[in-house]
Amino acid sequence: MTRQETTPPRIPTARVHPLDPPPELSEMRGRCPLAPLTYADGHQGWIVTSHLLARQVLSDSRFSSNPRIRHSAVHDVLGDGQPPEEDVPGMFVGMDPPEHTKYRRLLTGELSTRRMREMEPKIAAVAHELIDRMQADGADGADLVTGFAMPLPSRVICDLLGIRYADWRDIQPVSEKMLRIDSSAAEVKECYRIIFEFLANVVGLKQKEPGDDLLSGLVQSAELSDVELTSVAFQLFTAGHETTANMFSLGTYTLLTHPEQLAALRADAGLMNSTVEELLRYLTVIQFGISRGAAEDVELGGQTVRAGQTVTVSLPAANRDPQRFTEPDRFDIRRVPSGNVAFGFGVHQCVAQQLARAELRIGFQVLLDRLPGLRLAVPADQVRMRDGAIVYGCQELPVAW
Ligand code: HEM
């Protein structure tokens, strides 16, 4: 086979160390930070592995989020192809400005600094309650994923949207299945339908009996149709718990396997903000990155991305770029935060990043304060990781205190 006939590789997925992205990603970045990539359906696209090009792609309006133009960084890259996209009004994650801007503006208003500040005591109260329960239930240990990491952000998102937590518990397994790359296209589609229907009912309830939650606020602003409201709820709901939950499990694992860093944090709570930023950078739980489709030919990194081609932006690779971060593979809670892309970049940058940061800051503080003897209950190499999940983290995290 000549060099030209060689099929470009698929996205690297095999980790050697549980806390480091697949080593091929750094090799790619060193060789060619914009490299050809083959997608699951045979599409010949690209992958970006440098911090500079990642930000360039994500802030260039010629790269679209429209699912009709781009292949998904996840199901199309790894699985059996994304379920056929339907045009559901209000799915702003897949829109470009100016359509995207309307939803973004509404949400920015609802996720105001004031609302975030109001939520802080609630987040702390839920964190304490969960630890009370773990201590009451278990002798001197528990699975931190089911006891703390998953329920904390889930209860926060339920509170934010005005969903009863008991109802959420029924739907959570569906949400988890939807985000697994080994779920088939038909399964993903069915999960999507079930969650959408569940949230449509919640929207109906808010219209009859509005509360002081975000969804009621959007209902009352009367700017969105019922389907748009359900779509907005859907995006917040699905993006809002797995990400933060896995940051808690994997973040705790990271701290417990870096005892000198944990000791420094315990000794100086003032390091919590930089610890959270460093965990976001170092772990970058959206492990297969995000994608954009070229709406026209674009010159990028000395090459031409043709109209219609998809570029996957590897957020984990960008966050380990030595051109941007000194000794990027070192976990260092004293590192001065320097524009990591764990929340993405550009117009779609995570709309709830302030909420996520507050949850992580408060959640970790309560966890460390309440459990001074916190430690792994099994050897570190026996902790099972979520290798096949869109959002990386720990499958379970057995801890003792
Ligand atoms: C540590 C936790 C989180 C991480 C790492 C994270 C990461 C991200 C990333 C990388 C994007 C950009 C996607 C893209 O450009 O295609 C994003 C967007 C988004 N995130 Fe988050 N997120 C987190 C927490 C949350 C939470 C708690 C919520 C909801 C309460 C949320 C809701 C959203 C929504 C709705 C978008 C789409 C924004 C848009 O398209 O304009 N995220 N997030």
Tab-separated table of C-alpha atoms and ligand atoms in Angstrom:
chain	number	residue	atom	x	y	z
A	1	MET	CA	0.000	0.000	0.000
A	2	THR	CA	1.421	3.413	-0.876
A	3	ARG	CA	1.380	6.166	1.699
A	4	GLN	CA	-1.476	7.917	-0.116
A	5	GLU	CA	-3.674	4.830	0.015
A	6	THR	CA	-3.253	4.342	3.765
A	7	THR	CA	-6.537	4.931	5.555
A	8	PRO	CA	-6.198	7.586	8.280
A	9	PRO	CA	-6.565	6.190	11.800
A	10	ARG	CA	-9.696	6.106	13.943
A	11	ILE	CA	-9.706	8.206	17.108
A	12	PRO	CA	-7.340	6.699	19.722
A	13	THR	CA	-9.250	5.449	22.743
A	14	ALA	CA	-6.977	3.073	24.677
A	15	ARG	CA	-5.555	4.574	27.835
A	16	VAL	CA	-2.327	3.239	29.305
A	17	HIS	CA	-2.700	5.126	32.591
A	18	PRO	CA	-6.224	5.798	33.898
A	19	LEU	CA	-5.570	9.512	34.383
A	20	ASP	CA	-3.803	10.177	31.081
A	21	PRO	CA	-5.389	10.437	27.642
A	22	PRO	CA	-4.319	7.757	25.106
A	23	PRO	CA	-0.612	8.355	24.363
A	24	GLU	CA	-1.237	8.409	20.581
A	25	LEU	CA	-2.909	11.798	21.058
A	26	SER	CA	0.361	13.423	22.194
A	27	GLU	CA	2.225	11.710	19.376
A	28	MET	CA	-0.323	13.137	16.925
A	29	ARG	CA	0.050	16.613	18.425
A	30	GLY	CA	3.837	16.415	18.106
A	31	ARG	CA	3.667	15.186	14.502
A	32	CYS	CA	0.694	17.058	13.110
A	33	PRO	CA	-1.804	18.838	15.391
A	34	LEU	CA	-4.416	18.743	12.614
A	35	ALA	CA	-4.411	15.130	11.438
A	36	PRO	CA	-6.681	13.121	9.141
A	37	LEU	CA	-9.173	10.911	10.958
A	38	THR	CA	-11.530	8.204	9.749
A	39	TYR	CA	-15.019	8.236	11.210
A	40	ALA	CA	-17.137	5.147	11.883
A	41	ASP	CA	-19.156	5.554	8.690
A	42	GLY	CA	-15.995	5.978	6.618
A	43	HIS	CA	-16.108	9.785	6.531
A	44	GLN	CA	-12.609	11.196	6.088
A	45	GLY	CA	-12.326	14.093	8.501
A	46	TRP	CA	-9.799	15.521	10.909
A	47	ILE	CA	-8.717	15.602	14.533
A	48	VAL	CA	-7.179	18.595	16.314
A	49	THR	CA	-4.851	17.919	19.238
A	50	SER	CA	-3.183	21.276	20.008
A	51	HIS	CA	-4.562	23.953	22.321
A	52	LEU	CA	-4.061	26.687	19.717
A	53	LEU	CA	-5.928	24.918	16.911
A	54	ALA	CA	-8.638	23.737	19.317
A	55	ARG	CA	-9.458	27.332	20.240
A	56	GLN	CA	-9.169	28.391	16.600
A	57	VAL	CA	-11.726	25.819	15.426
A	58	LEU	CA	-14.125	26.463	18.298
A	59	SER	CA	-14.124	30.239	17.769
A	60	ASP	CA	-14.330	30.236	13.947
A	61	SER	CA	-17.888	30.741	12.667
A	62	ARG	CA	-17.051	28.787	9.504
A	63	PHE	CA	-17.007	25.671	11.689
A	64	SER	CA	-20.599	24.715	12.394
A	65	SER	CA	-22.298	22.823	15.215
A	66	ASN	CA	-25.184	21.867	12.949
A	67	PRO	CA	-25.532	18.060	13.059
A	68	ARG	CA	-26.457	18.070	9.376
A	69	ILE	CA	-22.970	19.349	8.576
A	70	ARG	CA	-20.876	17.688	11.255
A	71	HIS	CA	-20.387	14.118	12.294
A	72	SER	CA	-20.663	13.634	16.033
A	73	ALA	CA	-17.351	13.302	17.837
A	74	VAL	CA	-18.829	10.387	19.672
A	75	HIS	CA	-21.286	8.015	18.035
A	76	ASP	CA	-20.029	8.611	14.516
A	77	VAL	CA	-16.410	8.378	15.554
A	78	LEU	CA	-16.710	5.309	17.699
A	79	GLY	CA	-20.100	3.707	17.519
A	80	ASP	CA	-22.467	2.548	14.832
A	81	GLY	CA	-23.437	6.001	13.622
A	82	GLN	CA	-25.596	8.596	15.310
A	83	PRO	CA	-29.343	8.155	15.192
A	84	PRO	CA	-30.754	10.191	12.323
A	85	GLU	CA	-31.109	13.757	13.513
A	86	GLU	CA	-34.575	15.153	13.583
A	87	ASP	CA	-35.106	18.873	13.500
A	88	VAL	CA	-36.330	19.428	17.033
A	89	PRO	CA	-36.932	23.127	17.768
A	90	GLY	CA	-34.808	24.497	20.592
A	91	MET	CA	-31.868	22.058	20.344
A	92	PHE	CA	-29.429	24.955	20.524
A	93	VAL	CA	-26.340	22.771	21.083
A	94	GLY	CA	-26.628	21.977	17.385
A	95	MET	CA	-27.295	25.540	16.210
A	96	ASP	CA	-25.041	28.323	15.005
A	97	PRO	CA	-25.506	32.052	15.612
A	98	PRO	CA	-27.803	33.894	15.155
A	99	GLU	CA	-30.356	31.098	15.978
A	100	HIS	CA	-28.180	29.819	18.829
A	101	THR	CA	-27.886	33.309	20.360
A	102	LYS	CA	-31.564	33.579	21.326
A	103	TYR	CA	-31.442	30.483	23.575
A	104	ARG	CA	-28.046	31.315	24.947
A	105	ARG	CA	-29.234	34.788	25.987
A	106	LEU	CA	-32.280	33.386	27.756
A	107	LEU	CA	-30.210	30.813	29.621
A	108	THR	CA	-27.476	33.229	30.593
A	109	GLY	CA	-30.208	35.323	32.231
A	110	GLU	CA	-31.593	32.308	34.098
A	111	LEU	CA	-28.133	31.075	35.175
A	112	SER	CA	-27.255	34.486	36.594
A	113	THR	CA	-24.582	35.040	39.221
A	114	ARG	CA	-27.412	35.805	41.652
A	115	ARG	CA	-29.089	32.444	41.082
A	116	MET	CA	-25.732	30.682	41.370
A	117	ARG	CA	-25.077	32.425	44.686
A	118	GLU	CA	-28.522	31.430	45.921
A	119	MET	CA	-27.750	27.827	45.044
A	120	GLU	CA	-24.508	27.632	47.021
A	121	PRO	CA	-26.090	26.983	50.449
A	122	LYS	CA	-28.370	24.373	48.856
A	123	ILE	CA	-25.401	22.601	47.287
A	124	ALA	CA	-23.641	22.538	50.671
A	125	ALA	CA	-26.779	21.271	52.428
A	126	VAL	CA	-27.210	18.420	49.924
A	127	ALA	CA	-23.510	17.501	50.220
A	128	HIS	CA	-23.785	17.302	54.026
A	129	GLU	CA	-26.989	15.278	53.815
A	130	LEU	CA	-25.384	12.764	51.440
A	131	ILE	CA	-22.418	12.322	53.744
A	132	ASP	CA	-24.731	11.918	56.748
A	133	ARG	CA	-26.474	9.172	54.820
A	134	MET	CA	-23.241	7.445	53.784
A	135	GLN	CA	-22.045	7.490	57.379
A	136	ALA	CA	-25.370	6.181	58.653
A	137	ASP	CA	-25.638	3.447	56.023
A	138	GLY	CA	-22.122	2.111	55.754
A	139	ALA	CA	-19.867	0.936	58.559
A	140	ASP	CA	-16.823	2.947	57.617
A	141	GLY	CA	-16.916	2.955	53.855
A	142	ALA	CA	-19.112	3.234	50.749
A	143	ASP	CA	-19.130	3.556	46.988
A	144	LEU	CA	-18.555	7.266	46.501
A	145	VAL	CA	-20.171	7.217	43.050
A	146	THR	CA	-23.610	6.099	44.229
A	147	GLY	CA	-23.309	7.719	47.658
A	148	PHE	CA	-22.107	11.172	46.661
A	149	ALA	CA	-20.691	11.845	43.182
A	150	MET	CA	-23.850	11.013	41.231
A	151	PRO	CA	-26.615	12.184	43.599
A	152	LEU	CA	-25.087	15.596	44.363
A	153	PRO	CA	-25.156	17.090	40.839
A	154	SER	CA	-28.360	15.225	40.060
A	155	ARG	CA	-30.140	16.809	42.967
A	156	VAL	CA	-28.746	20.194	42.017
A	157	ILE	CA	-29.983	19.886	38.437
A	158	CYS	CA	-33.389	18.690	39.683
A	159	ASP	CA	-33.554	21.693	41.990
A	160	LEU	CA	-32.532	24.039	39.186
A	161	LEU	CA	-35.141	22.680	36.781
A	162	GLY	CA	-37.816	22.004	39.393
A	163	ILE	CA	-37.896	18.214	38.851
A	164	ARG	CA	-38.802	15.888	41.718
A	165	TYR	CA	-35.699	13.866	42.612
A	166	ALA	CA	-37.765	10.667	43.028
A	167	ASP	CA	-38.915	11.050	39.395
A	168	TRP	CA	-35.350	11.643	38.271
A	169	ARG	CA	-34.219	8.417	39.902
A	170	ASP	CA	-36.501	6.444	37.578
A	171	ILE	CA	-35.113	8.141	34.491
A	172	GLN	CA	-31.396	8.186	35.434
A	173	PRO	CA	-30.551	4.707	34.014
A	174	VAL	CA	-32.065	5.803	30.699
A	175	SER	CA	-29.877	8.885	30.672
A	176	GLU	CA	-26.793	6.816	31.434
A	177	LYS	CA	-27.567	4.391	28.622
A	178	MET	CA	-28.046	7.266	26.193
A	179	LEU	CA	-24.504	8.474	26.905
A	180	ARG	CA	-22.782	5.126	26.442
A	181	ILE	CA	-20.944	4.652	23.174
A	182	ASP	CA	-21.737	0.943	23.180
A	183	SER	CA	-25.464	1.686	23.064
A	184	SER	CA	-26.809	1.117	19.555
A	185	ALA	CA	-28.257	3.948	17.505
A	186	ALA	CA	-31.751	2.534	18.052
A	187	GLU	CA	-31.190	2.352	21.820
A	188	VAL	CA	-29.903	5.930	21.959
A	189	LYS	CA	-32.918	7.092	20.029
A	190	GLU	CA	-35.306	5.284	22.368
A	191	CYS	CA	-33.574	6.757	25.458
A	192	TYR	CA	-33.846	10.172	23.894
A	193	ARG	CA	-37.585	9.669	23.304
A	194	ILE	CA	-38.219	8.540	26.897
A	195	ILE	CA	-36.332	11.478	28.437
A	196	PHE	CA	-37.952	13.960	26.069
A	197	GLU	CA	-41.419	12.694	26.994
A	198	PHE	CA	-40.589	12.843	30.698
A	199	LEU	CA	-39.421	16.453	30.393
A	200	ALA	CA	-42.426	17.445	28.247
A	201	ASN	CA	-44.586	16.392	31.200
A	202	VAL	CA	-42.463	18.484	33.565
A	203	VAL	CA	-42.883	21.512	31.282
A	204	GLY	CA	-46.660	20.908	31.284
A	205	LEU	CA	-46.656	20.914	35.097
A	206	LYS	CA	-44.658	24.176	35.231
A	207	GLN	CA	-47.201	25.813	32.964
A	208	LYS	CA	-49.994	24.893	35.355
A	209	GLU	CA	-48.092	25.529	38.565
A	210	PRO	CA	-44.947	27.606	38.119
A	211	GLY	CA	-42.345	27.505	40.900
A	212	ASP	CA	-39.186	29.555	41.406
A	213	ASP	CA	-37.043	27.237	39.298
A	214	LEU	CA	-35.291	27.931	35.993
A	215	LEU	CA	-37.840	26.094	33.877
A	216	SER	CA	-40.723	28.039	35.406
A	217	GLY	CA	-38.781	31.236	34.710
A	218	LEU	CA	-38.470	30.279	31.054
A	219	VAL	CA	-42.150	29.279	30.891
A	220	GLN	CA	-43.162	32.645	32.304
A	221	SER	CA	-40.942	34.610	29.952
A	222	ALA	CA	-43.258	33.223	27.212
A	223	GLU	CA	-40.535	33.435	24.572
A	224	LEU	CA	-40.347	29.713	23.833
A	225	SER	CA	-42.858	27.161	22.549
A	226	ASP	CA	-43.553	23.982	24.547
A	227	VAL	CA	-41.221	21.923	22.377
A	228	GLU	CA	-38.463	24.523	22.641
A	229	LEU	CA	-38.850	24.555	26.438
A	230	THR	CA	-38.638	20.763	26.528
A	231	SER	CA	-35.515	20.844	24.343
A	232	VAL	CA	-33.830	23.382	26.595
A	233	ALA	CA	-34.690	21.277	29.656
A	234	PHE	CA	-33.391	18.195	27.831
A	235	GLN	CA	-30.022	19.769	27.113
A	236	LEU	CA	-29.559	21.066	30.653
A	237	PHE	CA	-30.716	17.777	32.116
A	238	THR	CA	-28.477	15.530	30.023
A	239	ALA	CA	-25.423	17.795	30.167
A	240	GLY	CA	-25.913	18.670	33.800
A	241	HIS	CA	-25.263	15.623	35.929
A	242	GLU	CA	-22.956	13.050	34.294
A	243	THR	CA	-20.231	15.635	33.682
A	244	THR	CA	-20.063	16.977	37.222
A	245	ALA	CA	-20.667	13.533	38.761
A	246	ASN	CA	-17.678	12.064	36.956
A	247	MET	CA	-15.547	15.042	37.887
A	248	PHE	CA	-16.338	14.208	41.526
A	249	SER	CA	-15.490	10.517	41.271
A	250	LEU	CA	-12.385	10.910	39.135
A	251	GLY	CA	-11.327	14.058	40.994
A	252	THR	CA	-11.489	12.240	44.326
A	253	TYR	CA	-9.542	9.318	42.851
A	254	THR	CA	-6.922	11.793	41.597
A	255	LEU	CA	-6.573	13.503	44.972
A	256	LEU	CA	-6.374	10.191	46.822
A	257	THR	CA	-3.659	8.938	44.475
A	258	HIS	CA	-1.662	12.194	44.857
A	259	PRO	CA	-1.413	12.304	48.673
A	260	GLU	CA	1.054	15.212	48.793
A	261	GLN	CA	-1.351	17.373	46.754
A	262	LEU	CA	-4.270	16.297	48.916
A	263	ALA	CA	-2.332	17.172	52.064
A	264	ALA	CA	-1.542	20.637	50.659
A	265	LEU	CA	-5.217	21.201	49.880
A	266	ARG	CA	-6.305	20.023	53.309
A	267	ALA	CA	-3.780	22.409	54.862
A	268	ASP	CA	-4.899	25.419	52.812
A	269	ALA	CA	-8.543	25.677	51.715
A	270	GLY	CA	-7.500	28.736	49.692
A	271	LEU	CA	-6.164	26.275	47.112
A	272	MET	CA	-9.647	24.961	46.304
A	273	ASN	CA	-10.277	27.215	43.276
A	274	SER	CA	-7.000	26.330	41.602
A	275	THR	CA	-7.522	22.657	42.508
A	276	VAL	CA	-10.867	22.634	40.724
A	277	GLU	CA	-9.358	24.327	37.649
A	278	GLU	CA	-6.470	21.865	37.633
A	279	LEU	CA	-8.823	18.887	37.981
A	280	LEU	CA	-10.896	20.216	35.082
A	281	ARG	CA	-7.756	20.526	32.934
A	282	TYR	CA	-6.001	17.349	34.009
A	283	LEU	CA	-9.058	15.094	33.798
A	284	THR	CA	-11.013	16.645	30.890
A	285	VAL	CA	-13.822	14.142	31.295
A	286	ILE	CA	-15.400	14.754	27.852
A	287	GLN	CA	-12.826	12.249	26.729
A	288	PHE	CA	-13.517	11.931	23.011
A	289	GLY	CA	-13.802	15.677	22.462
A	290	ILE	CA	-16.384	17.673	20.536
A	291	SER	CA	-16.837	18.182	16.825
A	292	ARG	CA	-17.549	20.848	14.232
A	293	GLY	CA	-18.278	20.672	10.509
A	294	ALA	CA	-16.680	22.999	7.970
A	295	ALA	CA	-19.421	25.043	6.288
A	296	GLU	CA	-16.874	26.148	3.650
A	297	ASP	CA	-13.225	25.433	2.842
A	298	VAL	CA	-11.031	26.603	5.715
A	299	GLU	CA	-7.240	26.969	5.824
A	300	LEU	CA	-6.146	25.635	9.183
A	301	GLY	CA	-2.689	24.828	10.492
A	302	GLY	CA	-1.240	24.955	6.966
A	303	GLN	CA	-3.811	22.518	5.525
A	304	THR	CA	-7.224	22.833	3.922
A	305	VAL	CA	-10.286	21.481	5.662
A	306	ARG	CA	-12.812	21.054	2.851
A	307	ALA	CA	-16.449	22.140	3.135
A	308	GLY	CA	-18.459	19.261	4.620
A	309	GLN	CA	-15.551	17.720	6.516
A	310	THR	CA	-15.769	17.185	10.257
A	311	VAL	CA	-13.078	18.235	12.699
A	312	THR	CA	-13.004	16.529	16.095
A	313	VAL	CA	-11.435	18.735	18.733
A	314	SER	CA	-9.720	16.532	21.297
A	315	LEU	CA	-10.237	18.525	24.492
A	316	PRO	CA	-8.049	16.127	26.553
A	317	ALA	CA	-5.174	16.501	24.069
A	318	ALA	CA	-5.522	20.305	23.986
A	319	ASN	CA	-5.443	20.422	27.783
A	320	ARG	CA	-2.167	18.471	27.853
A	321	ASP	CA	-0.447	20.632	25.233
A	322	PRO	CA	3.107	21.483	26.427
A	323	GLN	CA	3.046	24.638	24.281
A	324	ARG	CA	0.352	25.957	26.593
A	325	PHE	CA	0.892	24.209	29.946
A	326	THR	CA	4.268	23.629	31.549
A	327	GLU	CA	4.758	19.952	32.366
A	328	PRO	CA	1.184	19.249	31.258
A	329	ASP	CA	1.137	15.650	32.492
A	330	ARG	CA	1.864	16.721	36.062
A	331	PHE	CA	-1.150	17.194	38.366
A	332	ASP	CA	-0.386	20.382	40.273
A	333	ILE	CA	-3.068	22.111	42.324
A	334	ARG	CA	-0.877	25.220	42.602
A	335	ARG	CA	-0.780	25.689	38.835
A	336	VAL	CA	-1.928	29.153	37.814
A	337	PRO	CA	-5.128	28.569	35.766
A	338	SER	CA	-4.436	29.329	32.135
A	339	GLY	CA	-7.395	28.950	29.817
A	340	ASN	CA	-8.008	25.211	29.767
A	341	VAL	CA	-10.720	24.055	27.355
A	342	ALA	CA	-12.482	21.510	29.587
A	343	PHE	CA	-15.692	23.557	29.144
A	344	GLY	CA	-15.039	24.070	25.429
A	345	PHE	CA	-14.451	27.480	23.876
A	346	GLY	CA	-16.336	30.016	21.766
A	347	VAL	CA	-20.084	30.529	21.527
A	348	HIS	CA	-20.972	27.037	22.791
A	349	GLN	CA	-18.645	27.129	25.800
A	350	CYS	CA	-20.466	25.455	28.696
A	351	VAL	CA	-23.389	27.690	29.634
A	352	ALA	CA	-23.427	26.319	33.206
A	353	GLN	CA	-19.716	26.407	33.959
A	354	GLN	CA	-20.188	28.690	36.974
A	355	LEU	CA	-22.679	26.247	38.438
A	356	ALA	CA	-20.356	23.298	37.755
A	357	ARG	CA	-17.431	25.108	39.393
A	358	ALA	CA	-19.541	25.980	42.445
A	359	GLU	CA	-20.693	22.361	42.786
A	360	LEU	CA	-17.138	21.056	42.561
A	361	ARG	CA	-15.687	23.646	44.934
A	362	ILE	CA	-18.382	23.176	47.584
A	363	GLY	CA	-18.710	19.408	47.099
A	364	PHE	CA	-14.979	18.729	47.467
A	365	GLN	CA	-14.724	21.059	50.467
A	366	VAL	CA	-17.579	19.338	52.317
A	367	LEU	CA	-16.210	15.904	51.407
A	368	LEU	CA	-12.736	16.671	52.726
A	369	ASP	CA	-13.969	18.493	55.846
A	370	ARG	CA	-16.415	15.779	56.819
A	371	LEU	CA	-14.192	12.793	56.022
A	372	PRO	CA	-10.677	13.613	57.274
A	373	GLY	CA	-9.604	9.959	56.966
A	374	LEU	CA	-10.923	9.524	53.397
A	375	ARG	CA	-8.963	6.852	51.493
A	376	LEU	CA	-9.389	4.269	48.750
A	377	ALA	CA	-10.822	1.005	50.043
A	378	VAL	CA	-9.214	-1.016	47.223
A	379	PRO	CA	-5.822	-0.721	45.499
A	380	ALA	CA	-5.863	2.155	42.985
A	381	ASP	CA	-5.373	-0.165	40.006
A	382	GLN	CA	-8.527	-2.076	40.914
A	383	VAL	CA	-10.818	0.914	40.534
A	384	ARG	CA	-12.914	0.314	37.404
A	385	MET	CA	-13.000	3.234	34.977
A	386	ARG	CA	-15.708	4.213	32.480
A	387	ASP	CA	-13.589	3.538	29.406
A	388	GLY	CA	-16.488	3.311	26.989
A	389	ALA	CA	-18.447	6.307	28.198
A	390	ILE	CA	-18.659	9.697	26.549
A	391	VAL	CA	-17.983	11.205	29.954
A	392	TYR	CA	-14.974	9.512	31.547
A	393	GLY	CA	-14.875	8.769	35.265
A	394	CYS	CA	-14.964	5.939	37.788
A	395	GLN	CA	-17.475	3.137	37.430
A	396	GLU	CA	-17.411	2.745	41.221
A	397	LEU	CA	-15.126	4.332	43.787
A	398	PRO	CA	-14.914	2.213	46.945
A	399	VAL	CA	-13.681	4.469	49.756
A	400	ALA	CA	-13.229	4.206	53.505
A	401	TRP	CA	-12.947	6.953	56.144
B	1	HEM	C1	-17.615	19.756	35.076
B	1	HEM	C2	-18.773	19.744	34.486
B	1	HEM	C3	-19.004	20.114	33.042
B	1	HEM	C4	-18.189	19.989	31.959
B	1	HEM	C5	-16.762	19.434	31.913
B	1	HEM	C6	-18.918	20.519	30.809
B	1	HEM	C7	-18.391	20.600	29.532
B	1	HEM	C8	-19.034	21.203	28.465
B	1	HEM	C9	-18.465	21.402	27.143
B	1	HEM	C10	-17.086	20.946	26.699
B	1	HEM	C11	-19.372	22.063	26.394
B	1	HEM	C12	-19.197	22.560	24.960
B	1	HEM	C13	-19.881	21.672	23.918
B	1	HEM	C14	-19.633	22.140	22.493
B	1	HEM	O1	-18.988	23.148	22.259
B	1	HEM	O2	-20.098	21.451	21.562
B	1	HEM	C15	-20.544	22.244	27.220
B	1	HEM	C16	-21.712	22.855	26.799
B	1	HEM	C17	-22.883	22.819	27.525
B	1	HEM	N1	-23.026	22.473	28.850
B	1	HEM	FE1	-21.566	21.805	30.079
B	1	HEM	N2	-20.148	20.917	31.229
B	1	HEM	C18	-20.257	20.686	32.574
B	1	HEM	C19	-21.341	20.966	33.394
B	1	HEM	C20	-22.567	21.359	32.921
B	1	HEM	C21	-23.747	21.517	33.749
B	1	HEM	C22	-23.797	21.327	35.252
B	1	HEM	C23	-24.762	21.876	32.886
B	1	HEM	C24	-26.213	22.189	33.175
B	1	HEM	C25	-26.694	22.526	34.326
B	1	HEM	C26	-24.205	21.970	31.549
B	1	HEM	C27	-24.908	22.323	30.422
B	1	HEM	C28	-24.351	22.576	29.197
B	1	HEM	C29	-25.107	23.024	28.022
B	1	HEM	C30	-26.599	23.273	27.967
B	1	HEM	C31	-24.171	23.195	26.981
B	1	HEM	C32	-24.457	23.673	25.558
B	1	HEM	C33	-24.115	25.155	25.456
B	1	HEM	C34	-24.305	25.700	24.037
B	1	HEM	O3	-24.394	24.921	23.089
B	1	HEM	O4	-24.369	26.931	23.903
B	1	HEM	N3	-22.883	21.656	31.615
B	1	HEM	N4	-20.321	21.731	28.482
